[in-house]
Structures are given as structure tokens and as C-alpha cells.
Amino acid sequence: ISLIVYAVFKRKSVLKFYNRHEIWFLVLGQNATIILVTVQIMVGLSNVHTLQGGSALPPPYSDFVDNMQIVMLDIFEIVNAKCWTGGSRHFEQKLYVSTIAPLALLVSVLLTRAIYVAVKGGQIIGEGMSGGL
């Protein structure tokens, strides 16, 4: 929280620092994404291998994989879709929520950007890593 407060009050110096080290931040972000995706694949493959009847990983590796379960980011482990409808069709509800929710989020972001561009001017899609969003 203190870093956020510092960034708000020292915005000019933080932007100056970011502009000086922009390439470093881009490379750091890309490397962090690669590591996150790799760990997600490792955890997912370990779970699938065990569920298909394969042997569990040996202790040093299984401990690491168990500790990295947090990166799987499974919203259905946190919020149970059965609770919403009392449903017996859990898989169907999970499928709908996991496909429609990201699409709805994308549409809302694009609509918000389109309204912003209509009011303030500019481009809906521009240059940069975020695609101008």
C-alpha cells in the first residue's frame, strides 16, 4: 500500500523512472508471464497425470507443485456455481460461466473504451502492449 501511496504523490518522478527503464519493465513483464504459464502447465500436468492413474511426483517436486496450486486461478474453487442455483448440472453451469464471463468482461472493456473515445477523442485501438485499451 505504501508503494501505491508513494506512486500517487510522486507521480512525476515515478513516470520519469518508468520512462528511463521502460524496456526493462517490458522484459520483466514478459519473463514473469512465461514463468507463470510454465508453472500453470506443470501444476496442470501433475494433476492430470495423477487423475489418469499415474504415480505421484516424488516429495521434493510434489511439495513444489502443491505450493504452486495458487497459480491455477480456478474461480470455481473459490466460488461454487452450485450455490447459485442449487443445481445438479454443475459442469454445464461451470462451462457457461467460464465462457460467457470473459466475453462479457471483454465487451464491457471495449464499450467503456469506445465511450471514452467518443467523449474525449482518440483511437479505440492504438499502439503499445495493451493495444491502446
Coordinates of N, CA and C in Angstrom, one line a residue:
I1 N 0.8 -1.2 0.0 CA 0.0 0.0 0.0 C 0.9 1.2 0.0
S2 N 2.0 1.2 0.7 CA 2.8 2.4 0.8 C 3.5 2.7 -0.6
L3 N 3.7 1.7 -1.4 CA 4.2 1.9 -2.8 C 3.2 2.6 -3.6
I4 N 2.0 2.3 -3.5 CA 0.9 2.9 -4.2 C 0.8 4.4 -3.8
V5 N 0.8 4.6 -2.5 CA 0.7 6.0 -2.0 C 1.9 6.8 -2.5
Y6 N 3.1 6.2 -2.4 CA 4.3 6.9 -2.9 C 4.1 7.3 -4.4
A7 N 3.6 6.3 -5.2 CA 3.5 6.5 -6.6 C 2.5 7.6 -6.9
V8 N 1.4 7.7 -6.1 CA 0.4 8.8 -6.3 C 1.0 10.1 -6.0
F9 N 1.7 10.3 -4.9 CA 2.3 11.6 -4.5 C 3.5 12.0 -5.3
K10 N 4.3 11.0 -5.8 CA 5.5 11.3 -6.6 C 5.3 10.8 -8.0
R11 N 4.2 11.1 -8.6 CA 3.8 10.6 -9.9 C 4.9 11.0 -11.0
K12 N 5.3 12.3 -11.0 CA 6.3 12.7 -12.0 C 7.6 11.9 -11.9
S13 N 8.1 11.7 -10.7 CA 9.4 11.0 -10.6 C 9.2 9.5 -10.9
V14 N 8.0 9.0 -10.6 CA 7.8 7.6 -10.9 C 7.7 7.4 -12.4
L15 N 7.0 8.3 -13.1 CA 6.9 8.2 -14.6 C 8.2 8.4 -15.2
K16 N 9.0 9.3 -14.7 CA 10.4 9.5 -15.2 C 11.2 8.3 -15.0
F17 N 11.1 7.6 -13.9 CA 11.8 6.4 -13.6 C 11.4 5.3 -14.6
Y18 N 10.0 5.2 -14.8 CA 9.5 4.2 -15.7 C 9.9 4.5 -17.1
N19 N 9.9 5.7 -17.6 CA 10.4 6.0 -18.9 C 11.8 5.7 -19.2
R20 N 12.7 5.9 -18.1 CA 14.1 5.6 -18.3 C 14.3 4.0 -18.4
H21 N 13.5 3.3 -17.7 CA 13.6 1.8 -17.6 C 12.5 1.0 -18.3
E22 N 11.9 1.6 -19.3 CA 10.7 1.0 -19.9 C 11.0 -0.3 -20.5
I23 N 12.1 -0.5 -21.2 CA 12.5 -1.8 -21.8 C 12.6 -2.8 -20.7
W24 N 13.3 -2.4 -19.6 CA 13.5 -3.4 -18.5 C 12.1 -3.9 -18.0
F25 N 11.2 -3.0 -17.8 CA 9.9 -3.3 -17.3 C 9.1 -4.2 -18.3
L26 N 9.3 -4.0 -19.6 CA 8.6 -4.8 -20.6 C 9.2 -6.2 -20.6
V27 N 10.5 -6.3 -20.5 CA 11.2 -7.6 -20.4 C 10.8 -8.4 -19.2
L28 N 10.8 -7.7 -18.0 CA 10.4 -8.3 -16.8 C 9.0 -8.8 -16.8
G29 N 8.0 -8.0 -17.4 CA 6.7 -8.5 -17.6 C 6.5 -9.7 -18.4
Q30 N 7.3 -9.7 -19.5 CA 7.2 -10.9 -20.4 C 7.8 -12.1 -19.8
N31 N 8.9 -12.0 -19.0 CA 9.5 -13.1 -18.3 C 8.6 -13.6 -17.2
A32 N 8.0 -12.7 -16.5 CA 7.0 -13.1 -15.5 C 5.9 -13.9 -16.1
T33 N 5.4 -13.5 -17.2 CA 4.3 -14.2 -17.9 C 4.7 -15.6 -18.3
I34 N 5.9 -15.7 -18.8 CA 6.5 -17.0 -19.2 C 6.6 -18.0 -18.0
I35 N 7.1 -17.4 -16.9 CA 7.2 -18.3 -15.7 C 5.8 -18.7 -15.2
L36 N 4.9 -17.7 -15.1 CA 3.6 -18.1 -14.7 C 2.9 -19.1 -15.5
V37 N 3.0 -19.0 -16.8 CA 2.4 -20.0 -17.7 C 3.0 -21.4 -17.5
T38 N 4.4 -21.4 -17.4 CA 5.1 -22.6 -17.2 C 4.7 -23.3 -16.0
V39 N 4.6 -22.6 -14.9 CA 4.1 -23.2 -13.6 C 2.7 -23.7 -13.7
Q40 N 1.8 -22.9 -14.4 CA 0.4 -23.4 -14.6 C 0.4 -24.7 -15.3
I41 N 1.3 -24.9 -16.3 CA 1.3 -26.1 -17.1 C 1.9 -27.2 -16.2
M42 N 2.9 -27.0 -15.4 CA 3.4 -28.0 -14.6 C 2.4 -28.5 -13.6
V43 N 1.7 -27.6 -13.0 CA 0.7 -28.0 -12.0 C -0.5 -28.7 -12.6
G44 N -0.9 -28.2 -13.8 CA -2.0 -28.9 -14.5 C -1.6 -30.3 -15.0
L45 N -0.4 -30.5 -15.5 CA 0.0 -31.8 -16.0 C 0.2 -32.8 -14.8
S46 N 0.7 -32.3 -13.7 CA 0.8 -33.1 -12.5 C -0.6 -33.6 -12.1
N47 N -1.6 -32.7 -12.0 CA -2.9 -33.1 -11.6 C -3.5 -34.1 -12.6
V48 N -3.3 -33.9 -13.9 CA -3.9 -34.8 -14.9 C -3.2 -36.2 -14.8
H49 N -1.9 -36.1 -14.7 CA -1.2 -37.4 -14.6 C -1.7 -38.3 -13.5
T50 N -1.8 -37.7 -12.3 CA -2.3 -38.4 -11.1 C -3.7 -38.9 -11.3
L51 N -4.6 -38.0 -11.9 CA -6.0 -38.4 -12.1 C -6.1 -39.5 -13.1
Q52 N -5.2 -39.7 -14.0 CA -5.3 -40.7 -15.0 C -4.6 -42.0 -14.5
G53 N -4.3 -42.1 -13.2 CA -3.8 -43.3 -12.7 C -2.3 -43.4 -12.6
G54 N -1.6 -42.3 -13.0 CA -0.1 -42.3 -12.9 C 0.3 -42.1 -11.4
S55 N 1.6 -42.4 -11.2 CA 2.1 -42.2 -9.9 C 2.3 -40.8 -9.5
A56 N 2.3 -40.5 -8.2 CA 2.5 -39.1 -7.8 C 4.0 -38.8 -7.9
L57 N 4.2 -37.5 -7.9 CA 5.6 -37.0 -8.0 C 6.4 -37.3 -6.7
P58 N 7.7 -37.4 -6.8 CA 8.4 -37.6 -5.6 C 8.4 -36.4 -4.7
P59 N 8.6 -36.5 -3.4 CA 8.4 -35.5 -2.4 C 9.0 -34.1 -2.7
P60 N 10.2 -33.9 -3.2 CA 10.6 -32.5 -3.4 C 9.8 -31.8 -4.5
Y61 N 9.5 -32.6 -5.5 CA 8.7 -32.0 -6.6 C 7.2 -31.8 -6.3
S62 N 6.7 -32.8 -5.6 CA 5.3 -32.7 -5.2 C 5.0 -31.6 -4.2
D63 N 6.0 -31.3 -3.4 CA 5.9 -30.2 -2.4 C 5.8 -28.9 -3.2
F64 N 6.7 -28.8 -4.2 CA 6.7 -27.5 -5.0 C 5.4 -27.4 -5.8
V65 N 5.0 -28.5 -6.4 CA 3.7 -28.4 -7.2 C 2.5 -28.1 -6.3
D66 N 2.5 -28.7 -5.1 CA 1.4 -28.4 -4.2 C 1.4 -26.9 -3.7
N67 N 2.6 -26.3 -3.5 CA 2.7 -24.9 -3.2 C 2.3 -24.0 -4.3
M68 N 2.4 -24.5 -5.5 CA 2.2 -23.6 -6.7 C 0.7 -23.7 -7.2
Q69 N -0.1 -24.5 -6.5 CA -1.6 -24.6 -6.8 C -2.2 -23.2 -6.9
I70 N -1.8 -22.2 -6.2 CA -2.4 -20.9 -6.2 C -2.4 -20.3 -7.6
V71 N -1.4 -20.6 -8.5 CA -1.4 -20.0 -9.8 C -2.4 -20.6 -10.8
M72 N -3.1 -21.7 -10.4 CA -4.1 -22.2 -11.3 C -5.3 -21.3 -11.4
L73 N -5.5 -20.4 -10.5 CA -6.5 -19.4 -10.6 C -7.9 -19.9 -11.0
D74 N -8.3 -21.0 -10.3 CA -9.6 -21.6 -10.7 C -10.7 -20.9 -9.8
I75 N -11.5 -20.1 -10.4 CA -12.5 -19.3 -9.8 C -13.6 -20.3 -9.1
F76 N -13.7 -21.5 -9.7 CA -14.8 -22.4 -9.2 C -14.3 -23.1 -7.9
E77 N -13.1 -23.0 -7.6 CA -12.6 -23.5 -6.3 C -13.0 -22.5 -5.2
I78 N -13.0 -21.2 -5.6 CA -13.3 -20.1 -4.6 C -14.9 -19.9 -4.5
V79 N -15.5 -19.8 -5.6 CA -17.0 -19.6 -5.6 C -17.6 -20.8 -6.3
N80 N -18.5 -21.5 -5.6 CA -19.1 -22.7 -6.1 C -20.4 -22.3 -6.9
A81 N -20.4 -22.7 -8.1 CA -21.5 -22.4 -9.0 C -22.8 -23.1 -8.6
K82 N -22.7 -24.2 -7.9 CA -23.9 -25.0 -7.4 C -24.7 -24.1 -6.4
C83 N -24.0 -23.3 -5.7 CA -24.6 -22.5 -4.6 C -25.6 -21.5 -5.3
W84 N -25.3 -21.0 -6.5 CA -26.2 -20.0 -7.1 C -27.5 -20.5 -7.5
T85 N -27.6 -21.8 -8.0 CA -28.8 -22.3 -8.5 C -29.2 -23.6 -7.7
G86 N -28.4 -24.1 -6.8 CA -28.7 -25.3 -6.1 C -28.7 -26.5 -7.1
G87 N -27.9 -26.3 -8.2 CA -28.0 -27.1 -9.3 C -27.4 -28.5 -9.3
S88 N -27.9 -29.3 -10.1 CA -27.3 -30.7 -10.2 C -26.5 -30.7 -11.5
R89 N -26.5 -29.6 -12.3 CA -25.8 -29.6 -13.6 C -24.6 -28.7 -13.4
H90 N -23.7 -29.1 -12.5 CA -22.5 -28.3 -12.1 C -21.6 -28.0 -13.3
F91 N -21.3 -29.1 -14.1 CA -20.4 -29.0 -15.3 C -21.0 -28.0 -16.3
E92 N -22.3 -28.1 -16.6 CA -22.9 -27.2 -17.6 C -22.8 -25.7 -17.1
Q93 N -23.1 -25.5 -15.8 CA -23.0 -24.1 -15.3 C -21.6 -23.6 -15.3
K94 N -20.6 -24.5 -15.0 CA -19.2 -24.1 -15.0 C -18.8 -23.7 -16.4
L95 N -19.3 -24.5 -17.4 CA -19.0 -24.2 -18.8 C -19.5 -22.8 -19.2
Y96 N -20.8 -22.6 -18.8 CA -21.4 -21.3 -19.2 C -20.6 -20.1 -18.6
V97 N -20.4 -20.2 -17.3 CA -19.7 -19.1 -16.6 C -18.3 -18.9 -17.1
S98 N -17.6 -20.0 -17.3 CA -16.2 -19.8 -17.8 C -16.1 -19.4 -19.2
T99 N -17.1 -19.5 -20.0 CA -17.0 -19.0 -21.4 C -17.7 -17.6 -21.6
I100 N -18.8 -17.4 -20.9 CA -19.5 -16.2 -21.1 C -18.9 -15.0 -20.2
A101 N -18.5 -15.3 -19.0 CA -17.9 -14.2 -18.2 C -16.7 -13.5 -18.8
P102 N -15.7 -14.2 -19.4 CA -14.6 -13.5 -20.0 C -15.1 -12.7 -21.2
L103 N -16.0 -13.2 -22.0 CA -16.6 -12.5 -23.1 C -17.3 -11.2 -22.7
A104 N -18.1 -11.4 -21.6 CA -18.8 -10.2 -21.1 C -17.8 -9.1 -20.6
L105 N -16.8 -9.6 -20.0 CA -15.8 -8.6 -19.5 C -15.1 -7.9 -20.6
L106 N -14.7 -8.7 -21.7 CA -14.1 -8.1 -22.9 C -15.0 -7.0 -23.5
V107 N -16.3 -7.4 -23.7 CA -17.3 -6.5 -24.3 C -17.4 -5.2 -23.4
S108 N -17.5 -5.4 -22.1 CA -17.6 -4.2 -21.3 C -16.4 -3.3 -21.3
V109 N -15.2 -3.9 -21.4 CA -14.0 -3.1 -21.6 C -14.0 -2.3 -22.9
L110 N -14.3 -3.0 -24.0 CA -14.4 -2.4 -25.3 C -15.5 -1.3 -25.4
L111 N -16.6 -1.5 -24.8 CA -17.7 -0.5 -24.7 C -17.2 0.7 -23.9
T112 N -16.6 0.5 -22.8 CA -16.1 1.6 -22.0 C -15.1 2.4 -22.7
R113 N -14.2 1.7 -23.4 CA -13.1 2.4 -24.3 C -13.8 3.2 -25.4
A114 N -14.8 2.6 -26.0 CA -15.5 3.3 -27.1 C -16.2 4.5 -26.6
I115 N -16.8 4.5 -25.5 CA -17.5 5.6 -24.9 C -16.5 6.7 -24.5
Y116 N -15.3 6.3 -24.0 CA -14.3 7.2 -23.6 C -13.7 7.9 -24.9
V117 N -13.5 7.2 -26.0 CA -13.1 7.7 -27.2 C -14.1 8.7 -27.8
A118 N -15.4 8.3 -27.7 CA -16.4 9.2 -28.3 C -16.5 10.5 -27.5
V119 N -16.2 10.5 -26.2 CA -16.3 11.7 -25.4 C -15.0 12.5 -25.5
K120 N -13.8 11.8 -25.3 CA -12.6 12.5 -25.2 C -11.8 12.6 -26.6
G121 N -12.1 11.7 -27.5 CA -11.4 11.6 -28.7 C -10.3 10.6 -28.6
G122 N -9.7 10.3 -29.7 CA -8.6 9.3 -29.8 C -8.9 8.1 -30.6
Q123 N -8.2 7.0 -30.3 CA -8.4 5.8 -31.1 C -8.8 4.7 -30.1
I124 N -9.7 3.8 -30.6 CA -10.1 2.7 -29.7 C -8.9 1.7 -29.6
I125 N -8.3 1.4 -30.7 CA -7.1 0.5 -30.7 C -5.9 1.3 -31.1
G126 N -4.9 1.3 -30.4 CA -3.7 2.1 -30.7 C -2.4 1.3 -30.6
E127 N -1.3 1.9 -30.5 CA 0.0 1.2 -30.4 C 0.2 0.9 -28.9
G128 N 1.1 -0.1 -28.7 CA 1.5 -0.4 -27.4 C 1.1 -1.8 -27.0
M129 N 1.6 -2.3 -25.9 CA 1.4 -3.7 -25.5 C -0.1 -3.9 -25.1
S130 N -0.8 -2.9 -24.6 CA -2.2 -3.1 -24.3 C -3.1 -2.9 -25.5
G131 N -2.6 -2.7 -26.6 CA -3.4 -2.5 -27.8 C -4.2 -1.2 -27.7
G132 N -3.8 -0.3 -26.9 CA -4.5 1.0 -26.8 C -5.7 1.0 -25.9
L133 N -5.9 -0.1 -25.3 CA -7.1 -0.2 -24.4 C -6.9 0.5 -23.1

